[in-house]
């Protein structure tokens, strides 16, 4: 039973209530558990790691972790969403959707994405992939392989194949509609339950189960009710994307005559195992401050967690209103990436800035508030007092953020400097379950150049598939316009 001590200029310890800054502190772990965090450990040590000028902290928890080759970035300068393939054309649905990737492609993009998460100091992830390029949804077999891949990479994950009973589509005349296949969605839930029964607590506890119904407007009431019952029976988290678009608001009003959160409250879906990205569109079609307040109170009172992903919506000009106000109301808020890069530090920085803009108050929120969201609040969402902290008894999920980089400038405070000037690429060492997964900025055995090339080739095939799914099927160059018009050879 090997004992390892890590020392560093700064250690982010946990005192039973919150994080504390330990200058020239140390953290000691034995096998997969931390046994000491503080100063002057007097026991025997088998291995010493001197982190030097660094922040030794807990691993981050990504509650909406990008796990594929991200398609949302294709909409950065191309929109609106329905015009650039983010909503399926009805003609594509009628013709019959197809899988863009094969089994090998699916496995590769997960392996690639899991490596990205580790490099960004994320030690616990709840992966998410897009269903836009899928024939319908994710599968049991695919996630059985994903569990093995996560264990091979050494990433702590909560896994479950996404499922849905319907999806939004757009007709040639510009009218939005829903396409339904409830039987297939219910079978998807059954497969997800079977996966949870087979794989929860597998791979020495690195793999845990979750239920992942797709966005709320694509779920029937029966699917949501059965999902809630399954989550209760399995005692596993359930993550449901909701309150994230005007199309969702309009669809929920047409289908149920109410808002997303009001429906979830009515059917008993909310609860301490419920994770809800993204929470931007509250109150439904006829939102009032009173109605929004009632919905926020229901999140607080049921112990549900809101998953905040600042960058993915900030890129489209939207922001949560607001992180600090909701936290003051008593709502638990964790963080997610949900887009490339899988960098929670960049999300913290964007989140702080957007929050201050929304509140018109530079004191509304701090770097520490977002660091807590990426650690302690994420752990609270999962009901895990053994994650997101450096304390005796916690899992040995430890990161080393290197402060010696020239690009980081002058240190103000280790956490403030991390959030203002750093990125996930500054993590020099990442330890998960007591095993070093990233060392000297690299993962052993990863052929970086080969993976980079394959990811680009695979991504190019994804882009090439967009015209068949996009409204009125325009050519690729009309869906994704270049920043600058290319100069042709005969023009030079």
Tab-separated table of C-alpha atoms in Angstrom:
chain	number	residue	atom	x	y	z
A	1	UNK	CA	0.000	0.000	0.000
A	2	UNK	CA	2.011	2.926	-1.366
A	3	UNK	CA	1.957	6.354	0.338
A	4	UNK	CA	2.659	9.476	-1.747
A	5	UNK	CA	3.193	13.031	-0.514
A	6	UNK	CA	2.747	16.067	-2.782
A	7	UNK	CA	4.118	19.434	-1.673
A	8	UNK	CA	3.624	22.740	-3.414
A	9	UNK	CA	3.677	26.504	-2.994
A	10	UNK	CA	-0.097	26.449	-2.542
A	11	UNK	CA	-2.370	23.597	-1.514
A	12	UNK	CA	-6.153	24.031	-1.582
A	13	UNK	CA	-7.185	22.096	1.514
A	14	UNK	CA	-10.675	21.489	2.884
A	15	UNK	CA	-11.475	22.232	6.523
A	16	UNK	CA	-14.829	20.471	6.693
A	17	UNK	CA	-16.746	23.572	5.631
A	18	UNK	CA	-14.883	25.082	2.703
A	19	UNK	CA	-11.597	25.388	0.851
A	20	UNK	CA	-8.604	26.899	2.649
A	21	UNK	CA	-5.324	28.130	1.194
A	22	UNK	CA	-2.319	26.273	2.647
A	23	UNK	CA	0.895	28.031	1.661
A	24	UNK	CA	3.721	25.477	1.405
A	25	UNK	CA	1.278	22.785	2.417
A	26	UNK	CA	1.150	19.112	1.566
A	27	UNK	CA	-1.342	16.428	0.661
A	28	UNK	CA	-0.710	12.740	1.266
A	29	UNK	CA	-2.559	9.844	-0.300
A	30	UNK	CA	-2.423	6.085	0.082
A	31	UNK	CA	-3.577	4.076	-2.916
A	32	UNK	CA	-6.859	5.737	-3.982
A	33	UNK	CA	-7.586	7.811	-0.827
A	34	UNK	CA	-6.219	10.992	0.709
A	35	UNK	CA	-4.995	10.358	4.239
A	36	UNK	CA	-3.669	13.823	5.161
A	37	UNK	CA	-3.835	17.444	4.033
A	38	UNK	CA	-2.062	20.140	5.989
A	39	UNK	CA	1.453	20.750	7.274
A	40	UNK	CA	4.151	18.443	8.611
A	41	UNK	CA	2.887	14.929	7.929
A	42	UNK	CA	4.826	12.644	10.279
A	43	UNK	CA	4.111	9.248	8.799
A	44	UNK	CA	6.164	7.104	6.452
A	45	UNK	CA	6.137	8.141	2.789
A	46	UNK	CA	7.114	5.938	-0.160
A	47	UNK	CA	7.049	8.596	-2.868
A	48	UNK	CA	7.596	12.363	-2.859
A	49	UNK	CA	6.310	14.774	-5.519
A	50	UNK	CA	7.496	18.379	-5.293
A	51	UNK	CA	5.016	20.398	-7.337
A	52	UNK	CA	7.074	23.566	-6.911
A	53	UNK	CA	5.484	26.893	-7.806
A	54	UNK	CA	2.025	25.504	-8.322
A	55	UNK	CA	-1.503	25.182	-7.013
A	56	UNK	CA	-2.160	21.665	-5.753
A	57	UNK	CA	-5.923	21.324	-5.758
A	58	UNK	CA	-8.820	18.907	-6.109
A	59	UNK	CA	-9.857	17.600	-9.486
A	60	UNK	CA	-12.632	19.482	-11.257
A	61	UNK	CA	-16.118	18.018	-11.705
A	62	UNK	CA	-17.668	18.622	-15.136
A	63	UNK	CA	-21.407	17.959	-14.969
A	64	UNK	CA	-21.926	18.465	-18.721
A	65	UNK	CA	-18.636	17.281	-20.144
A	66	UNK	CA	-17.966	17.452	-23.869
A	67	UNK	CA	-17.376	13.868	-25.033
A	68	UNK	CA	-17.281	14.105	-28.813
A	69	UNK	CA	-15.936	16.295	-31.620
A	70	UNK	CA	-17.966	19.376	-30.831
A	71	UNK	CA	-20.557	20.477	-33.375
A	72	UNK	CA	-21.707	23.594	-31.491
A	73	UNK	CA	-18.565	25.491	-32.499
A	74	UNK	CA	-19.761	25.323	-36.109
A	75	UNK	CA	-22.475	27.825	-35.149
A	76	UNK	CA	-20.020	30.375	-33.690
A	77	UNK	CA	-20.251	32.709	-36.698
A	78	UNK	CA	-23.020	30.810	-38.506
A	79	UNK	CA	-26.666	31.088	-37.535
A	80	UNK	CA	-29.425	31.054	-36.625
A	81	UNK	CA	-29.383	27.443	-35.448
A	82	UNK	CA	-32.124	26.207	-37.775
A	83	UNK	CA	-30.311	27.688	-40.771
A	84	UNK	CA	-27.043	25.873	-40.070
A	85	UNK	CA	-28.247	22.368	-39.364
A	86	UNK	CA	-28.893	22.545	-35.610
A	87	UNK	CA	-32.534	21.551	-36.310
A	88	UNK	CA	-33.244	18.685	-38.693
A	89	UNK	CA	-35.049	19.343	-41.945
A	90	UNK	CA	-38.361	17.445	-42.156
A	91	UNK	CA	-37.287	16.018	-45.507
A	92	UNK	CA	-34.269	14.449	-43.819
A	93	UNK	CA	-36.519	12.876	-41.190
A	94	UNK	CA	-38.869	11.539	-43.873
A	95	UNK	CA	-36.024	10.114	-45.921
A	96	UNK	CA	-34.603	8.391	-42.875
A	97	UNK	CA	-31.752	9.651	-40.679
A	98	UNK	CA	-28.396	7.911	-40.675
A	99	UNK	CA	-25.339	7.559	-38.476
A	100	UNK	CA	-22.522	9.798	-39.646
A	101	UNK	CA	-19.912	7.865	-37.651
A	102	UNK	CA	-19.239	4.148	-37.433
A	103	UNK	CA	-18.299	2.185	-34.324
A	104	UNK	CA	-14.602	2.936	-34.678
A	105	UNK	CA	-15.332	6.651	-35.049
A	106	UNK	CA	-17.534	6.662	-31.947
A	107	UNK	CA	-14.861	4.988	-29.845
A	108	UNK	CA	-12.109	7.255	-31.103
A	109	UNK	CA	-13.951	10.504	-30.406
A	110	UNK	CA	-14.673	9.384	-26.832
A	111	UNK	CA	-11.045	8.452	-26.263
A	112	UNK	CA	-9.977	11.793	-27.758
A	113	UNK	CA	-12.511	13.739	-25.668
A	114	UNK	CA	-11.657	11.948	-22.429
A	115	UNK	CA	-8.005	12.856	-22.963
A	116	UNK	CA	-9.019	16.495	-23.416
A	117	UNK	CA	-10.961	16.420	-20.154
A	118	UNK	CA	-7.995	14.993	-18.235
A	119	UNK	CA	-5.633	17.578	-19.689
A	120	UNK	CA	-7.957	20.303	-18.376
A	121	UNK	CA	-7.838	19.065	-14.794
A	122	UNK	CA	-11.244	17.384	-14.971
A	123	UNK	CA	-11.163	14.177	-12.961
A	124	UNK	CA	-14.921	13.508	-12.747
A	125	UNK	CA	-17.059	13.900	-15.855
A	126	UNK	CA	-20.665	13.400	-16.874
A	127	UNK	CA	-20.141	13.114	-20.637
A	128	UNK	CA	-22.469	14.484	-23.278
A	129	UNK	CA	-22.415	14.039	-27.049
A	130	UNK	CA	-24.609	15.546	-29.738
A	131	UNK	CA	-27.503	13.610	-31.247
A	132	UNK	CA	-27.567	15.831	-34.340
A	133	UNK	CA	-25.417	13.439	-36.349
A	134	UNK	CA	-27.005	10.280	-34.940
A	135	UNK	CA	-29.593	8.059	-36.557
A	136	UNK	CA	-31.698	8.485	-33.409
A	137	UNK	CA	-29.914	8.230	-30.047
A	138	UNK	CA	-27.059	6.546	-28.205
A	139	UNK	CA	-26.925	2.805	-27.554
A	140	UNK	CA	-26.133	0.314	-24.797
A	141	UNK	CA	-23.296	-1.294	-26.768
A	142	UNK	CA	-21.689	2.055	-27.506
A	143	UNK	CA	-21.659	2.947	-23.825
A	144	UNK	CA	-20.424	-0.456	-22.747
A	145	UNK	CA	-17.377	0.357	-24.850
A	146	UNK	CA	-17.309	3.918	-23.460
A	147	UNK	CA	-17.069	2.511	-19.933
A	148	UNK	CA	-14.039	0.467	-20.930
A	149	UNK	CA	-12.461	3.475	-22.649
A	150	UNK	CA	-12.967	5.707	-19.618
A	151	UNK	CA	-11.390	3.081	-17.375
A	152	UNK	CA	-8.485	2.687	-19.793
A	153	UNK	CA	-7.937	6.464	-19.819
A	154	UNK	CA	-8.369	6.604	-16.038
A	155	UNK	CA	-11.176	9.178	-16.013
A	156	UNK	CA	-13.876	9.028	-13.332
A	157	UNK	CA	-17.195	9.113	-15.189
A	158	UNK	CA	-20.943	8.935	-14.770
A	159	UNK	CA	-22.261	7.294	-17.932
A	160	UNK	CA	-25.578	6.492	-19.560
A	161	UNK	CA	-26.751	6.444	-23.175
A	162	UNK	CA	-28.917	9.429	-24.117
A	163	UNK	CA	-32.467	8.669	-25.271
A	164	UNK	CA	-35.466	10.614	-26.531
A	165	UNK	CA	-39.009	10.158	-27.754
A	166	UNK	CA	-38.987	13.074	-30.190
A	167	UNK	CA	-37.034	15.805	-31.890
A	168	UNK	CA	-37.589	19.239	-33.382
A	169	UNK	CA	-37.672	19.591	-37.156
A	170	UNK	CA	-38.296	22.344	-39.654
A	171	UNK	CA	-40.526	22.071	-42.760
A	172	UNK	CA	-39.675	23.624	-46.132
A	173	UNK	CA	-42.110	26.477	-45.432
A	174	UNK	CA	-40.177	27.378	-42.271
A	175	UNK	CA	-42.713	25.872	-39.866
A	176	UNK	CA	-41.312	24.066	-36.823
A	177	UNK	CA	-42.783	20.762	-35.743
A	178	UNK	CA	-41.958	17.661	-33.680
A	179	UNK	CA	-41.246	14.154	-34.915
A	180	UNK	CA	-42.220	11.456	-32.420
A	181	UNK	CA	-41.314	7.850	-31.806
A	182	UNK	CA	-42.318	7.152	-28.222
A	183	UNK	CA	-41.782	3.408	-28.427
A	184	UNK	CA	-38.183	3.939	-29.430
A	185	UNK	CA	-37.653	6.456	-26.648
A	186	UNK	CA	-39.058	4.120	-24.003
A	187	UNK	CA	-36.849	1.324	-25.306
A	188	UNK	CA	-33.919	3.727	-25.002
A	189	UNK	CA	-34.788	4.255	-21.342
A	190	UNK	CA	-34.953	0.487	-20.817
A	191	UNK	CA	-31.510	0.142	-22.374
A	192	UNK	CA	-30.175	2.960	-20.175
A	193	UNK	CA	-31.547	1.216	-17.069
A	194	UNK	CA	-29.936	-2.043	-18.162
A	195	UNK	CA	-26.630	-0.233	-18.660
A	196	UNK	CA	-26.891	1.253	-15.171
A	197	UNK	CA	-27.585	-2.149	-13.661
A	198	UNK	CA	-24.647	-3.696	-15.484
A	199	UNK	CA	-22.017	-0.971	-15.163
A	200	UNK	CA	-22.669	1.121	-12.051
A	201	UNK	CA	-19.667	0.869	-9.707
A	202	UNK	CA	-17.675	-1.019	-12.339
A	203	UNK	CA	-13.942	-0.645	-13.034
A	204	UNK	CA	-13.040	-0.271	-9.340
A	205	UNK	CA	-15.722	2.380	-8.918
A	206	UNK	CA	-14.406	4.693	-11.661
A	207	UNK	CA	-17.579	4.148	-13.693
A	208	UNK	CA	-20.910	5.118	-12.189
A	209	UNK	CA	-24.329	5.291	-13.840
A	210	UNK	CA	-26.577	8.194	-14.698
A	211	UNK	CA	-29.735	8.610	-16.756
A	212	UNK	CA	-29.510	11.083	-19.628
A	213	UNK	CA	-32.805	11.838	-21.367
A	214	UNK	CA	-32.199	14.324	-24.168
A	215	UNK	CA	-33.516	17.880	-24.078
A	216	UNK	CA	-36.934	18.234	-22.467
A	217	UNK	CA	-38.902	19.239	-25.569
A	218	UNK	CA	-37.999	15.858	-27.092
A	219	UNK	CA	-39.426	13.906	-24.150
A	220	UNK	CA	-43.010	12.819	-23.619
A	221	UNK	CA	-44.508	13.077	-20.161
A	222	UNK	CA	-44.443	9.287	-19.843
A	223	UNK	CA	-40.738	9.149	-20.639
A	224	UNK	CA	-39.995	11.782	-18.006
A	225	UNK	CA	-42.128	10.060	-15.376
A	226	UNK	CA	-40.545	6.673	-16.066
A	227	UNK	CA	-37.097	8.259	-15.967
A	228	UNK	CA	-37.788	9.767	-12.554
A	229	UNK	CA	-38.976	6.392	-11.259
A	230	UNK	CA	-35.886	4.680	-12.673
A	231	UNK	CA	-33.566	7.250	-11.090
A	232	UNK	CA	-35.245	6.664	-7.731
A	233	UNK	CA	-34.956	2.897	-8.074
A	234	UNK	CA	-31.323	3.024	-9.174
A	235	UNK	CA	-30.383	5.897	-6.845
A	236	UNK	CA	-28.440	7.470	-9.697
A	237	UNK	CA	-28.294	11.034	-11.066
A	238	UNK	CA	-30.527	12.108	-13.927
A	239	UNK	CA	-29.480	14.947	-16.224
A	240	UNK	CA	-31.986	16.739	-18.441
A	241	UNK	CA	-31.246	19.769	-20.614
A	242	UNK	CA	-33.981	22.347	-20.220
A	243	UNK	CA	-34.712	26.080	-20.205
A	244	UNK	CA	-32.152	26.591	-22.961
A	245	UNK	CA	-33.945	28.017	-26.012
A	246	UNK	CA	-36.940	29.992	-27.193
A	247	UNK	CA	-37.894	27.044	-29.413
A	248	UNK	CA	-38.112	24.919	-26.275
A	249	UNK	CA	-40.280	27.547	-24.546
A	250	UNK	CA	-42.662	27.701	-27.500
A	251	UNK	CA	-42.801	23.919	-27.885
A	252	UNK	CA	-43.524	23.317	-24.200
A	253	UNK	CA	-46.272	25.930	-24.256
A	254	UNK	CA	-47.905	24.281	-27.284
A	255	UNK	CA	-47.634	20.772	-25.850
A	256	UNK	CA	-48.339	21.310	-22.167
A	257	UNK	CA	-49.522	24.891	-21.768
A	258	UNK	CA	-46.791	25.533	-19.225
A	259	UNK	CA	-43.056	25.984	-18.779
A	260	UNK	CA	-40.372	23.329	-18.580
A	261	UNK	CA	-39.689	23.735	-14.869
A	262	UNK	CA	-43.394	23.935	-14.009
A	263	UNK	CA	-43.939	20.600	-15.771
A	264	UNK	CA	-40.975	19.001	-14.002
A	265	UNK	CA	-42.251	20.221	-10.653
A	266	UNK	CA	-45.756	18.949	-11.422
A	267	UNK	CA	-44.617	15.404	-12.237
A	268	UNK	CA	-42.163	15.164	-9.341
A	269	UNK	CA	-39.085	15.109	-11.558
A	270	UNK	CA	-37.084	17.582	-9.474
A	271	UNK	CA	-34.969	16.335	-6.614
A	272	UNK	CA	-31.461	16.079	-5.145
A	273	UNK	CA	-30.296	13.727	-7.941
A	274	UNK	CA	-31.634	16.016	-10.704
A	275	UNK	CA	-29.113	17.950	-12.803
A	276	UNK	CA	-30.494	20.608	-15.145
A	277	UNK	CA	-28.378	22.377	-17.752
A	278	UNK	CA	-28.835	25.370	-18.560
A	279	UNK	CA	-31.519	27.481	-16.885
A	280	UNK	CA	-31.497	30.550	-19.133
A	281	UNK	CA	-35.141	30.647	-20.267
A	282	UNK	CA	-37.242	30.634	-17.104
A	283	UNK	CA	-40.939	31.257	-16.516
A	284	UNK	CA	-42.238	29.914	-19.803
A	285	UNK	CA	-44.036	31.780	-22.585
A	286	UNK	CA	-45.589	34.326	-20.212
A	287	UNK	CA	-42.662	34.820	-17.878
A	288	UNK	CA	-43.107	37.222	-14.990
A	289	UNK	CA	-40.762	37.900	-12.070
A	290	UNK	CA	-43.184	36.133	-9.744
A	291	UNK	CA	-43.386	33.045	-11.937
A	292	UNK	CA	-39.624	32.907	-12.365
A	293	UNK	CA	-39.246	33.239	-8.607
A	294	UNK	CA	-41.596	30.308	-8.047
A	295	UNK	CA	-39.572	28.160	-10.421
A	296	UNK	CA	-36.306	29.075	-8.733
A	297	UNK	CA	-37.797	28.275	-5.346
A	298	UNK	CA	-38.806	24.843	-6.639
A	299	UNK	CA	-35.181	24.178	-7.637
A	300	UNK	CA	-33.970	25.235	-4.208
A	301	UNK	CA	-36.614	23.430	-2.213
A	302	UNK	CA	-36.179	20.135	-4.061
A	303	UNK	CA	-32.376	20.248	-3.886
A	304	UNK	CA	-32.018	20.148	-7.677
A	305	UNK	CA	-28.778	21.330	-9.278
A	306	UNK	CA	-28.498	23.841	-12.092
A	307	UNK	CA	-25.565	23.139	-14.410
A	308	UNK	CA	-23.996	26.382	-15.631
A	309	UNK	CA	-22.018	26.363	-18.912
A	310	UNK	CA	-21.015	30.014	-19.463
A	311	UNK	CA	-19.028	29.761	-22.702
A	312	UNK	CA	-21.411	27.759	-24.867
A	313	UNK	CA	-24.183	30.325	-24.381
A	314	UNK	CA	-21.926	33.358	-24.059
A	315	UNK	CA	-20.777	32.647	-27.610
A	316	UNK	CA	-24.353	33.153	-28.787
A	317	UNK	CA	-24.856	36.331	-26.757
A	318	UNK	CA	-26.757	34.808	-23.836
A	319	UNK	CA	-26.006	34.510	-20.134
A	320	UNK	CA	-27.502	33.077	-16.978
A	321	UNK	CA	-29.371	35.739	-15.017
A	322	UNK	CA	-27.557	35.279	-12.824
A	323	UNK	CA	-25.124	32.868	-11.163
A	324	UNK	CA	-24.681	35.017	-8.048
A	325	UNK	CA	-28.383	35.775	-7.658
A	326	UNK	CA	-29.360	32.117	-7.930
A	327	UNK	CA	-26.667	31.037	-5.468
A	328	UNK	CA	-27.881	33.667	-3.002
A	329	UNK	CA	-31.336	32.152	-3.378
A	330	UNK	CA	-29.928	28.842	-2.170
A	331	UNK	CA	-29.767	26.956	-5.472
A	332	UNK	CA	-26.868	24.568	-5.969
A	333	UNK	CA	-24.991	25.388	-9.184
A	334	UNK	CA	-22.307	23.196	-10.713
A	335	UNK	CA	-20.285	23.793	-13.869
A	336	UNK	CA	-20.108	22.146	-17.268
A	337	UNK	CA	-18.118	22.659	-20.450
A	338	UNK	CA	-20.611	21.419	-23.085
A	339	UNK	CA	-18.409	22.742	-25.894
A	340	UNK	CA	-14.801	22.801	-27.047
A	341	UNK	CA	-12.409	23.430	-25.469
A	342	UNK	CA	-13.244	21.287	-22.444
A	343	UNK	CA	-11.745	23.947	-20.216
A	344	UNK	CA	-13.482	24.740	-16.932
A	345	UNK	CA	-10.989	27.501	-16.123
A	346	UNK	CA	-11.991	29.404	-19.244
A	347	UNK	CA	-15.609	28.815	-18.266
A	348	UNK	CA	-14.910	30.224	-14.802
A	349	UNK	CA	-13.392	33.361	-16.305
A	350	UNK	CA	-16.266	33.809	-18.752
A	351	UNK	CA	-18.759	33.091	-15.977
A	352	UNK	CA	-17.308	35.737	-13.668
A	353	UNK	CA	-17.356	38.370	-16.427
A	354	UNK	CA	-20.858	37.536	-17.673
A	355	UNK	CA	-22.228	37.506	-14.123
A	356	UNK	CA	-20.763	40.940	-13.420
A	357	UNK	CA	-22.200	42.281	-16.671
A	358	UNK	CA	-25.651	40.854	-15.921
A	359	UNK	CA	-25.606	42.362	-12.417
A	360	UNK	CA	-23.740	45.547	-13.398
A	361	UNK	CA	-21.679	44.898	-10.305
A	362	UNK	CA	-17.975	44.049	-10.193
A	363	UNK	CA	-18.419	42.624	-6.703
A	364	UNK	CA	-21.308	40.327	-7.582
A	365	UNK	CA	-19.186	37.196	-7.836
A	366	UNK	CA	-15.592	36.057	-7.324
A	367	UNK	CA	-13.118	33.594	-8.790
A	368	UNK	CA	-13.502	31.547	-5.598
A	369	UNK	CA	-17.270	31.251	-6.174
A	370	UNK	CA	-16.683	29.602	-9.536
A	371	UNK	CA	-13.850	27.432	-8.195
A	372	UNK	CA	-16.309	26.167	-5.584
A	373	UNK	CA	-18.846	25.444	-8.318
A	374	UNK	CA	-16.294	23.318	-10.187
A	375	UNK	CA	-15.411	21.346	-7.052
A	376	UNK	CA	-17.575	21.345	-3.913
A	377	UNK	CA	-20.865	22.231	-5.599
A	378	UNK	CA	-20.310	19.644	-8.323
A	379	UNK	CA	-19.648	17.049	-5.644
A	380	UNK	CA	-22.825	18.106	-3.824
A	381	UNK	CA	-24.789	17.584	-7.040
A	382	UNK	CA	-23.583	13.987	-7.150
A	383	UNK	CA	-24.041	13.353	-3.438
A	384	UNK	CA	-20.306	12.716	-3.147
A	385	UNK	CA	-18.571	14.064	-0.061
A	386	UNK	CA	-15.443	12.237	-1.211
A	387	UNK	CA	-14.925	14.358	-4.346
A	388	UNK	CA	-14.002	17.975	-5.079
A	389	UNK	CA	-11.828	18.449	-1.991
A	390	UNK	CA	-8.439	17.627	-0.531
A	391	UNK	CA	-9.172	16.119	2.880
A	392	UNK	CA	-8.576	12.863	4.696
A	393	UNK	CA	-10.998	10.237	3.409
A	394	UNK	CA	-11.611	11.890	0.041
A	395	UNK	CA	-10.717	10.173	-3.212
A	396	UNK	CA	-7.193	10.910	-4.398
A	397	UNK	CA	-8.279	13.104	-7.323
A	398	UNK	CA	-5.562	15.762	-7.336
A	399	UNK	CA	-4.382	18.376	-9.834
A	400	UNK	CA	-1.219	20.458	-10.104
A	401	UNK	CA	-1.691	23.846	-11.810
A	402	UNK	CA	1.712	25.218	-12.771
A	403	UNK	CA	2.157	28.894	-11.829
A	404	UNK	CA	5.625	29.241	-13.337
A	405	UNK	CA	4.530	29.946	-16.910
A	406	UNK	CA	5.712	33.257	-18.379
A	407	UNK	CA	2.253	33.782	-19.908
A	408	UNK	CA	0.618	33.854	-16.463
A	409	UNK	CA	2.207	37.170	-15.583
A	410	UNK	CA	2.480	38.337	-12.006
A	411	UNK	CA	0.637	36.425	-9.325
A	412	UNK	CA	-2.131	38.294	-7.547
A	413	UNK	CA	-3.615	35.344	-5.686
A	414	UNK	CA	-3.262	31.724	-6.823
A	415	UNK	CA	-6.955	31.156	-7.586
A	416	UNK	CA	-7.567	34.628	-9.017
A	417	UNK	CA	-4.464	34.300	-11.203
A	418	UNK	CA	-5.580	30.850	-12.333
A	419	UNK	CA	-8.998	32.135	-13.393
A	420	UNK	CA	-7.853	35.439	-14.925
A	421	UNK	CA	-4.687	34.383	-16.719
A	422	UNK	CA	-4.657	30.615	-16.908
A	423	UNK	CA	-6.297	27.888	-18.941
A	424	UNK	CA	-6.752	24.175	-18.529
A	425	UNK	CA	-3.527	23.634	-20.445
A	426	UNK	CA	-1.604	24.842	-17.370
A	427	UNK	CA	-2.327	21.617	-15.493
A	428	UNK	CA	0.996	19.840	-15.291
A	429	UNK	CA	-0.128	16.806	-13.313
A	430	UNK	CA	-3.536	15.157	-12.946
A	431	UNK	CA	-4.153	12.269	-10.575
A	432	UNK	CA	-7.374	10.248	-10.564
A	433	UNK	CA	-8.098	7.583	-7.979
A	434	UNK	CA	-4.506	7.772	-6.811
A	435	UNK	CA	-3.012	7.122	-10.241
A	436	UNK	CA	-1.104	9.713	-12.251
A	437	UNK	CA	-2.926	10.222	-15.540
A	438	UNK	CA	-1.259	13.409	-16.775
A	439	UNK	CA	2.434	13.868	-16.031
A	440	UNK	CA	4.543	16.722	-17.359
A	441	UNK	CA	1.548	17.789	-19.447
A	442	UNK	CA	1.251	14.456	-21.251
A	443	UNK	CA	-0.768	11.256	-21.026
A	444	UNK	CA	1.388	8.196	-21.409
A	445	UNK	CA	0.690	6.272	-24.604
A	446	UNK	CA	-1.328	8.964	-26.389
A	447	UNK	CA	-0.078	9.491	-29.975
A	448	UNK	CA	-0.974	13.188	-30.040
A	449	UNK	CA	-0.086	13.952	-33.664
A	450	UNK	CA	-1.973	10.908	-34.962
A	451	UNK	CA	-5.036	11.677	-32.857
A	452	UNK	CA	-5.021	15.302	-33.934
A	453	UNK	CA	-4.945	14.311	-37.602
A	454	UNK	CA	-7.647	11.664	-37.232
A	455	UNK	CA	-9.904	14.044	-35.299
A	456	UNK	CA	-9.643	16.602	-38.095
A	457	UNK	CA	-10.401	14.039	-40.796
A	458	UNK	CA	-13.368	12.737	-38.841
A	459	UNK	CA	-14.594	16.276	-38.199
A	460	UNK	CA	-14.375	17.130	-41.895
A	461	UNK	CA	-16.688	14.203	-42.626
A	462	UNK	CA	-19.112	15.536	-40.028
A	463	UNK	CA	-19.144	18.978	-41.669
A	464	UNK	CA	-19.657	17.425	-45.070
A	465	UNK	CA	-22.834	15.719	-43.808
A	466	UNK	CA	-24.585	18.972	-42.878
A	467	UNK	CA	-26.383	19.756	-46.174
A	468	UNK	CA	-28.486	16.586	-45.973
A	469	UNK	CA	-29.853	17.591	-42.536
A	470	UNK	CA	-30.129	21.341	-43.008
A	471	UNK	CA	-33.262	23.332	-43.899
A	472	UNK	CA	-33.687	23.422	-47.735
A	473	UNK	CA	-30.361	21.542	-48.074
A	474	UNK	CA	-28.056	24.385	-49.124
A	475	UNK	CA	-24.478	23.616	-50.184
A	476	UNK	CA	-21.841	23.458	-47.472
A	477	UNK	CA	-20.336	26.859	-48.324
A	478	UNK	CA	-23.696	28.535	-47.677
A	479	UNK	CA	-24.078	26.859	-44.271
A	480	UNK	CA	-20.586	27.679	-43.025
A	481	UNK	CA	-19.237	30.910	-44.440
A	482	UNK	CA	-15.513	31.696	-44.078
A	483	UNK	CA	-14.376	34.652	-41.983
A	484	UNK	CA	-12.776	36.134	-45.103
A	485	UNK	CA	-13.555	35.357	-48.726
A	486	UNK	CA	-10.821	33.101	-50.142
A	487	UNK	CA	-8.484	34.602	-52.700
A	488	UNK	CA	-8.492	32.460	-55.817
A	489	UNK	CA	-5.311	31.789	-57.763
A	490	UNK	CA	-6.520	33.649	-60.872
A	491	UNK	CA	-7.284	36.699	-58.716
A	492	UNK	CA	-3.790	36.987	-57.267
